[in-house]
């Protein structure tokens, strides 16, 4: 059961207090943002998962979410509705962003943690007018239910215990992503890795076997293998908006770098593609990452 408190203040107002609840993935906390009146951060076992501003769903606070937001902005002309599949829900930050920036979009969210879905729905409700369908279930099983060629965009942001499950890292998984995408559709994934970047290199190599066009955005220190962090992989069967994606990532509050083409293939260092038989979860982040 979720627990929350509010400090009583003048005029019947109050300062929101954290909401804490046990969910399938661990201890969930909704922490109020003291600088934005109706904004909240979602943490699972102390690891930051999402940030949502109910007054401004187009505001993306987390670095990797901003980069995924750039993807949403660039995969189609501004304002054009999209059909989007979100693998991993969290606090539905990216689904809210799509609904705010591309009205009349149709979205499907697949989130394994049913109690987390209920917690977020209760305390951070979705706009009832948004076309967002949320399913509780495994991401790959949910993807299998999406019709062929339905999606303009598939976004994978799935972490269990701060690690991406093994069965969402393989060639077979990406083959089903490719099936769900319509021609000209795009796939974006939030990946996490640290030195020696074996997981990240292998994920790029795996995607290269399914998609002819790839780009990878990350902090320069992550690319250099100097720290653990997030990277956003973008893939398609059509040329990517690399120049504008690069410009936006470089202009973020925490500037990043984009690799593509030969440089990105060189980055893989000859890593082999991952199959279901060889798949492993992404590496666990060092404890200091979230301090």
Short mmCIF file of C-alpha atoms in Angstrom, two decimals:
data_model
loop_
_atom_site.label_atom_id
_atom_site.label_comp_id
_atom_site.label_asym_id
_atom_site.label_seq_id
_atom_site.Cartn_x
_atom_site.Cartn_y
_atom_site.Cartn_z
CA UNK A 1 0.00 0.00 0.00
CA UNK A 2 1.28 3.46 -0.86
CA UNK A 3 1.94 5.85 1.97
CA UNK A 4 2.09 9.63 1.72
CA UNK A 5 1.81 12.67 3.94
CA UNK A 6 1.10 16.33 3.32
CA UNK A 7 2.20 19.18 5.56
CA UNK A 8 -0.70 21.46 6.29
CA UNK A 9 -0.23 25.07 5.29
CA UNK A 10 -2.15 28.29 5.03
CA UNK A 11 -5.15 28.50 2.78
CA UNK A 12 -5.66 24.75 2.78
CA UNK A 13 -2.55 24.21 0.70
CA UNK A 14 0.19 21.80 1.52
CA UNK A 15 3.67 20.74 0.59
CA UNK A 16 3.62 17.29 -1.00
CA UNK A 17 5.58 14.61 0.76
CA UNK A 18 7.13 11.51 -0.78
CA UNK A 19 4.88 8.58 -1.65
CA UNK A 20 6.38 5.20 -0.80
CA UNK A 21 5.06 1.81 -1.88
CA UNK A 22 6.30 -1.73 -2.31
CA UNK A 23 5.95 -2.81 -5.95
CA UNK A 24 7.08 -5.93 -7.76
CA UNK A 25 10.41 -4.33 -8.71
CA UNK A 26 11.28 -3.18 -5.19
CA UNK A 27 10.60 -0.10 -3.07
CA UNK A 28 9.05 2.64 -5.19
CA UNK A 29 9.30 6.27 -4.14
CA UNK A 30 7.60 9.27 -5.71
CA UNK A 31 9.68 12.27 -4.65
CA UNK A 32 8.27 15.80 -5.16
CA UNK A 33 10.40 18.23 -7.13
CA UNK A 34 10.77 21.28 -4.89
CA UNK A 35 11.43 23.55 -7.87
CA UNK A 36 8.39 22.52 -9.95
CA UNK A 37 5.07 22.49 -8.05
CA UNK A 38 3.50 19.39 -9.65
CA UNK A 39 6.60 17.49 -10.70
CA UNK A 40 7.75 14.16 -9.29
CA UNK A 41 10.69 11.79 -9.61
CA UNK A 42 10.15 8.03 -9.49
CA UNK A 43 12.83 5.92 -7.79
CA UNK A 44 12.93 2.14 -7.49
CA UNK A 45 15.20 0.86 -4.72
CA UNK A 46 16.93 4.23 -4.80
CA UNK A 47 17.62 4.18 -8.54
CA UNK A 48 16.08 7.11 -10.46
CA UNK A 49 13.62 5.83 -13.08
CA UNK A 50 11.48 8.73 -14.31
CA UNK A 51 10.62 12.38 -13.80
CA UNK A 52 7.17 13.77 -14.57
CA UNK A 53 5.82 17.33 -14.52
CA UNK A 54 2.02 17.08 -14.54
CA UNK A 55 1.72 20.79 -15.44
CA UNK A 56 4.25 20.54 -18.27
CA UNK A 57 4.54 16.99 -19.67
CA UNK A 58 6.82 18.30 -22.42
CA UNK A 59 9.47 19.01 -19.77
CA UNK A 60 12.08 16.25 -19.73
CA UNK A 61 14.45 16.42 -16.78
CA UNK A 62 16.56 13.28 -17.08
CA UNK A 63 19.41 13.33 -19.57
CA UNK A 64 18.46 10.10 -21.36
CA UNK A 65 14.79 11.10 -21.52
CA UNK A 66 15.74 14.36 -23.22
CA UNK A 67 17.59 12.36 -25.86
CA UNK A 68 14.60 10.11 -26.38
CA UNK A 69 12.50 13.27 -26.61
CA UNK A 70 14.76 14.47 -29.42
CA UNK A 71 14.05 11.19 -31.20
CA UNK A 72 10.29 11.75 -30.82
CA UNK A 73 10.71 15.26 -32.25
CA UNK A 74 12.77 14.20 -35.26
CA UNK A 75 11.25 10.96 -36.56
CA UNK A 76 8.35 12.78 -38.28
CA UNK A 77 7.36 16.33 -39.21
CA UNK A 78 6.46 18.47 -36.16
CA UNK A 79 3.00 17.82 -34.75
CA UNK A 80 2.24 14.78 -36.89
CA UNK A 81 0.52 12.08 -34.81
CA UNK A 82 2.51 8.89 -34.29
CA UNK A 83 1.73 5.31 -33.38
CA UNK A 84 4.18 4.44 -30.62
CA UNK A 85 4.97 1.32 -28.61
CA UNK A 86 6.70 1.90 -25.26
CA UNK A 87 8.41 -1.16 -23.77
CA UNK A 88 8.76 -0.22 -20.11
CA UNK A 89 6.44 2.31 -18.58
CA UNK A 90 7.97 3.79 -15.45
CA UNK A 91 5.95 6.94 -14.80
CA UNK A 92 4.92 7.12 -18.51
CA UNK A 93 7.15 10.16 -19.06
CA UNK A 94 7.77 9.59 -22.77
CA UNK A 95 4.16 8.63 -23.45
CA UNK A 96 3.06 11.90 -21.84
CA UNK A 97 5.65 13.76 -23.91
CA UNK A 98 4.36 12.25 -27.17
CA UNK A 99 0.77 13.08 -26.22
CA UNK A 100 1.73 16.69 -25.41
CA UNK A 101 3.90 17.35 -28.47
CA UNK A 102 2.04 15.22 -31.00
CA UNK A 103 -1.69 15.35 -30.17
CA UNK A 104 -3.89 12.53 -31.52
CA UNK A 105 -1.01 10.07 -31.34
CA UNK A 106 -1.96 6.49 -30.45
CA UNK A 107 0.28 4.76 -27.95
CA UNK A 108 0.70 1.37 -26.31
CA UNK A 109 2.71 1.00 -23.10
CA UNK A 110 3.84 -2.41 -21.83
CA UNK A 111 5.00 -2.48 -18.19
CA UNK A 112 5.68 -5.70 -16.29
CA UNK A 113 5.18 -4.23 -12.81
CA UNK A 114 1.42 -4.12 -12.25
CA UNK A 115 1.59 -2.54 -8.77
CA UNK A 116 3.86 0.18 -10.18
CA UNK A 117 1.31 0.91 -12.91
CA UNK A 118 -1.40 1.29 -10.27
CA UNK A 119 0.80 3.54 -8.11
CA UNK A 120 1.57 5.86 -11.02
CA UNK A 121 -2.04 5.91 -12.23
CA UNK A 122 -3.22 6.81 -8.73
CA UNK A 123 -0.75 9.59 -7.95
CA UNK A 124 0.34 10.80 -11.41
CA UNK A 125 -2.78 10.24 -13.52
CA UNK A 126 -2.62 10.25 -17.29
CA UNK A 127 -4.65 12.75 -19.28
CA UNK A 128 -7.92 10.87 -19.91
CA UNK A 129 -8.04 12.42 -23.37
CA UNK A 130 -4.68 10.98 -24.39
CA UNK A 131 -4.78 7.85 -26.53
CA UNK A 132 -2.52 5.81 -24.26
CA UNK A 133 -3.24 2.15 -23.56
CA UNK A 134 -1.27 0.60 -20.71
CA UNK A 135 -0.81 -3.16 -20.47
CA UNK A 136 0.71 -4.99 -17.52
CA UNK A 137 2.99 -7.73 -18.79
CA UNK A 138 6.40 -8.73 -20.09
CA UNK A 139 7.77 -6.36 -22.72
CA UNK A 140 8.63 -9.03 -25.26
CA UNK A 141 5.33 -10.85 -24.80
CA UNK A 142 3.50 -7.52 -25.18
CA UNK A 143 5.47 -6.68 -28.31
CA UNK A 144 4.45 -10.01 -29.82
CA UNK A 145 0.80 -8.91 -29.61
CA UNK A 146 1.35 -5.76 -31.70
CA UNK A 147 0.30 -6.18 -35.34
CA UNK A 148 2.85 -6.23 -38.14
CA UNK A 149 3.81 -2.76 -39.36
CA UNK A 150 1.70 -0.95 -36.74
CA UNK A 151 4.27 1.37 -35.17
CA UNK A 152 6.03 4.50 -36.34
CA UNK A 153 8.27 4.28 -33.27
CA UNK A 154 9.20 1.63 -30.71
CA UNK A 155 10.92 2.88 -27.55
CA UNK A 156 12.60 0.33 -25.26
CA UNK A 157 13.36 1.54 -21.74
CA UNK A 158 13.15 -1.61 -19.65
CA UNK A 159 15.06 -2.12 -16.43
CA UNK A 160 14.52 -4.69 -13.70
CA UNK A 161 16.73 -4.08 -10.69
CA UNK A 162 18.56 -1.41 -12.73
CA UNK A 163 19.43 -4.00 -15.42
CA UNK A 164 17.91 -4.67 -18.83
CA UNK A 165 16.60 -8.26 -18.89
CA UNK A 166 18.57 -10.62 -21.12
CA UNK A 167 15.67 -11.52 -23.41
CA UNK A 168 15.38 -7.86 -24.47
CA UNK A 169 18.95 -7.68 -25.79
CA UNK A 170 18.94 -10.28 -28.58
CA UNK A 171 18.70 -10.51 -32.35
CA UNK A 172 15.41 -12.39 -31.96
CA UNK A 173 13.96 -9.56 -29.87
CA UNK A 174 15.04 -6.93 -32.41
CA UNK A 175 13.59 -9.03 -35.23
CA UNK A 176 10.19 -8.68 -33.55
CA UNK A 177 10.77 -4.93 -33.14
CA UNK A 178 11.50 -4.78 -36.89
CA UNK A 179 8.28 -6.73 -37.58
CA UNK A 180 6.18 -4.25 -35.59
CA UNK A 181 7.68 -1.18 -37.30
CA UNK A 182 6.17 0.07 -40.54
CA UNK A 183 8.60 0.86 -43.39
CA UNK A 184 10.47 4.00 -42.43
CA UNK A 185 9.76 3.43 -38.73
CA UNK A 186 12.29 3.98 -35.97
CA UNK A 187 13.52 2.08 -32.93
CA UNK A 188 15.04 3.82 -29.90
CA UNK A 189 16.50 2.15 -26.82
CA UNK A 190 17.81 3.39 -23.51
CA UNK A 191 20.94 1.35 -22.77
CA UNK A 192 23.21 1.47 -19.72
CA UNK A 193 26.79 0.31 -19.40
CA UNK A 194 30.19 1.12 -17.97
CA UNK A 195 33.78 0.17 -18.64
CA UNK A 196 34.76 -1.86 -20.66
CA UNK A 197 31.44 -1.18 -22.51
CA UNK A 198 31.08 -4.80 -23.66
CA UNK A 199 27.29 -4.68 -23.35
CA UNK A 200 26.95 -1.42 -25.28
CA UNK A 201 29.26 -2.57 -28.07
CA UNK A 202 27.36 -5.84 -28.40
CA UNK A 203 23.99 -4.04 -28.50
CA UNK A 204 25.17 -1.84 -31.37
CA UNK A 205 26.49 -4.91 -33.20
CA UNK A 206 23.17 -6.70 -32.65
CA UNK A 207 21.13 -3.78 -33.98
CA UNK A 208 23.44 -3.48 -37.00
CA UNK A 209 22.33 -6.94 -38.08
CA UNK A 210 18.68 -5.80 -38.31
CA UNK A 211 18.85 -2.09 -39.19
CA UNK A 212 21.01 -0.46 -41.87
CA UNK A 213 20.96 2.97 -40.19
CA UNK A 214 22.20 3.48 -36.62
CA UNK A 215 23.21 6.33 -34.30
CA UNK A 216 24.27 6.28 -30.66
CA UNK A 217 24.07 9.25 -28.25
CA UNK A 218 25.90 9.34 -24.93
CA UNK A 219 28.01 11.47 -22.65
CA UNK A 220 31.59 11.65 -23.97
CA UNK A 221 32.91 10.12 -20.74
CA UNK A 222 30.63 7.11 -21.28
CA UNK A 223 31.91 6.71 -24.85
CA UNK A 224 35.46 6.80 -23.54
CA UNK A 225 34.67 4.10 -20.98
CA UNK A 226 35.43 6.34 -18.04
CA UNK A 227 32.13 6.02 -16.20
CA UNK A 228 28.85 4.09 -16.07
CA UNK A 229 25.96 5.84 -17.79
CA UNK A 230 23.11 5.80 -20.28
CA UNK A 231 23.28 5.74 -24.05
CA UNK A 232 20.39 6.13 -26.49
CA UNK A 233 20.48 3.93 -29.57
CA UNK A 234 18.47 5.03 -32.62
CA UNK A 235 17.88 2.66 -35.54
CA UNK A 236 15.85 2.60 -38.75
CA UNK A 237 15.71 1.25 -42.28
CA UNK A 238 15.83 4.82 -43.65
CA UNK A 239 18.48 7.56 -43.25
CA UNK A 240 18.46 9.10 -39.79
CA UNK A 241 18.29 12.84 -38.96
CA UNK A 242 21.87 12.59 -37.70
CA UNK A 243 22.87 16.24 -38.13
CA UNK A 244 19.92 17.65 -36.16
CA UNK A 245 20.05 14.85 -33.59
CA UNK A 246 23.75 15.62 -33.06
CA UNK A 247 23.06 19.34 -32.70
CA UNK A 248 20.31 18.82 -30.14
CA UNK A 249 22.27 16.32 -28.07
CA UNK A 250 25.26 18.67 -28.04
CA UNK A 251 23.02 21.56 -26.91
CA UNK A 252 21.50 19.73 -23.94
CA UNK A 253 22.20 20.96 -20.38
CA UNK A 254 24.53 17.96 -20.11
CA UNK A 255 26.01 17.92 -23.62
CA UNK A 256 26.39 14.57 -25.30
CA UNK A 257 27.99 13.18 -28.41
CA UNK A 258 26.48 11.20 -31.29
CA UNK A 259 28.33 8.48 -33.19
CA UNK A 260 27.13 6.95 -36.46
CA UNK A 261 28.41 5.40 -39.66
CA UNK A 262 31.94 3.99 -39.75
CA UNK A 263 32.87 5.55 -36.41
CA UNK A 264 30.00 3.72 -34.71
CA UNK A 265 30.94 0.42 -36.34
CA UNK A 266 34.52 0.97 -35.21
CA UNK A 267 33.19 1.55 -31.70
CA UNK A 268 31.80 -2.01 -31.60
CA UNK A 269 35.37 -3.34 -31.79
CA UNK A 270 34.21 -6.46 -33.61
CA UNK A 271 31.68 -7.42 -30.92
CA UNK A 272 29.42 -10.32 -31.84
CA UNK A 273 25.66 -9.98 -32.15
CA UNK A 274 23.68 -11.27 -29.17
CA UNK A 275 21.24 -14.16 -29.60
CA UNK A 276 18.68 -15.59 -27.21
CA UNK A 277 21.14 -18.40 -26.50
CA UNK A 278 23.97 -16.04 -25.54
CA UNK A 279 22.00 -13.14 -24.03
CA UNK A 280 22.82 -11.76 -20.60
CA UNK A 281 21.27 -8.91 -18.60
CA UNK A 282 22.97 -5.54 -18.85
CA UNK A 283 25.61 -5.00 -16.14
CA UNK A 284 24.56 -3.77 -12.73
CA UNK A 285 25.49 -0.15 -12.09
CA UNK A 286 28.07 0.55 -9.39
CA UNK A 287 26.42 1.62 -6.10
CA UNK A 288 28.06 5.05 -6.32
CA UNK A 289 26.11 5.89 -9.50
CA UNK A 290 22.99 6.81 -7.54
CA UNK A 291 24.63 8.60 -4.62
#
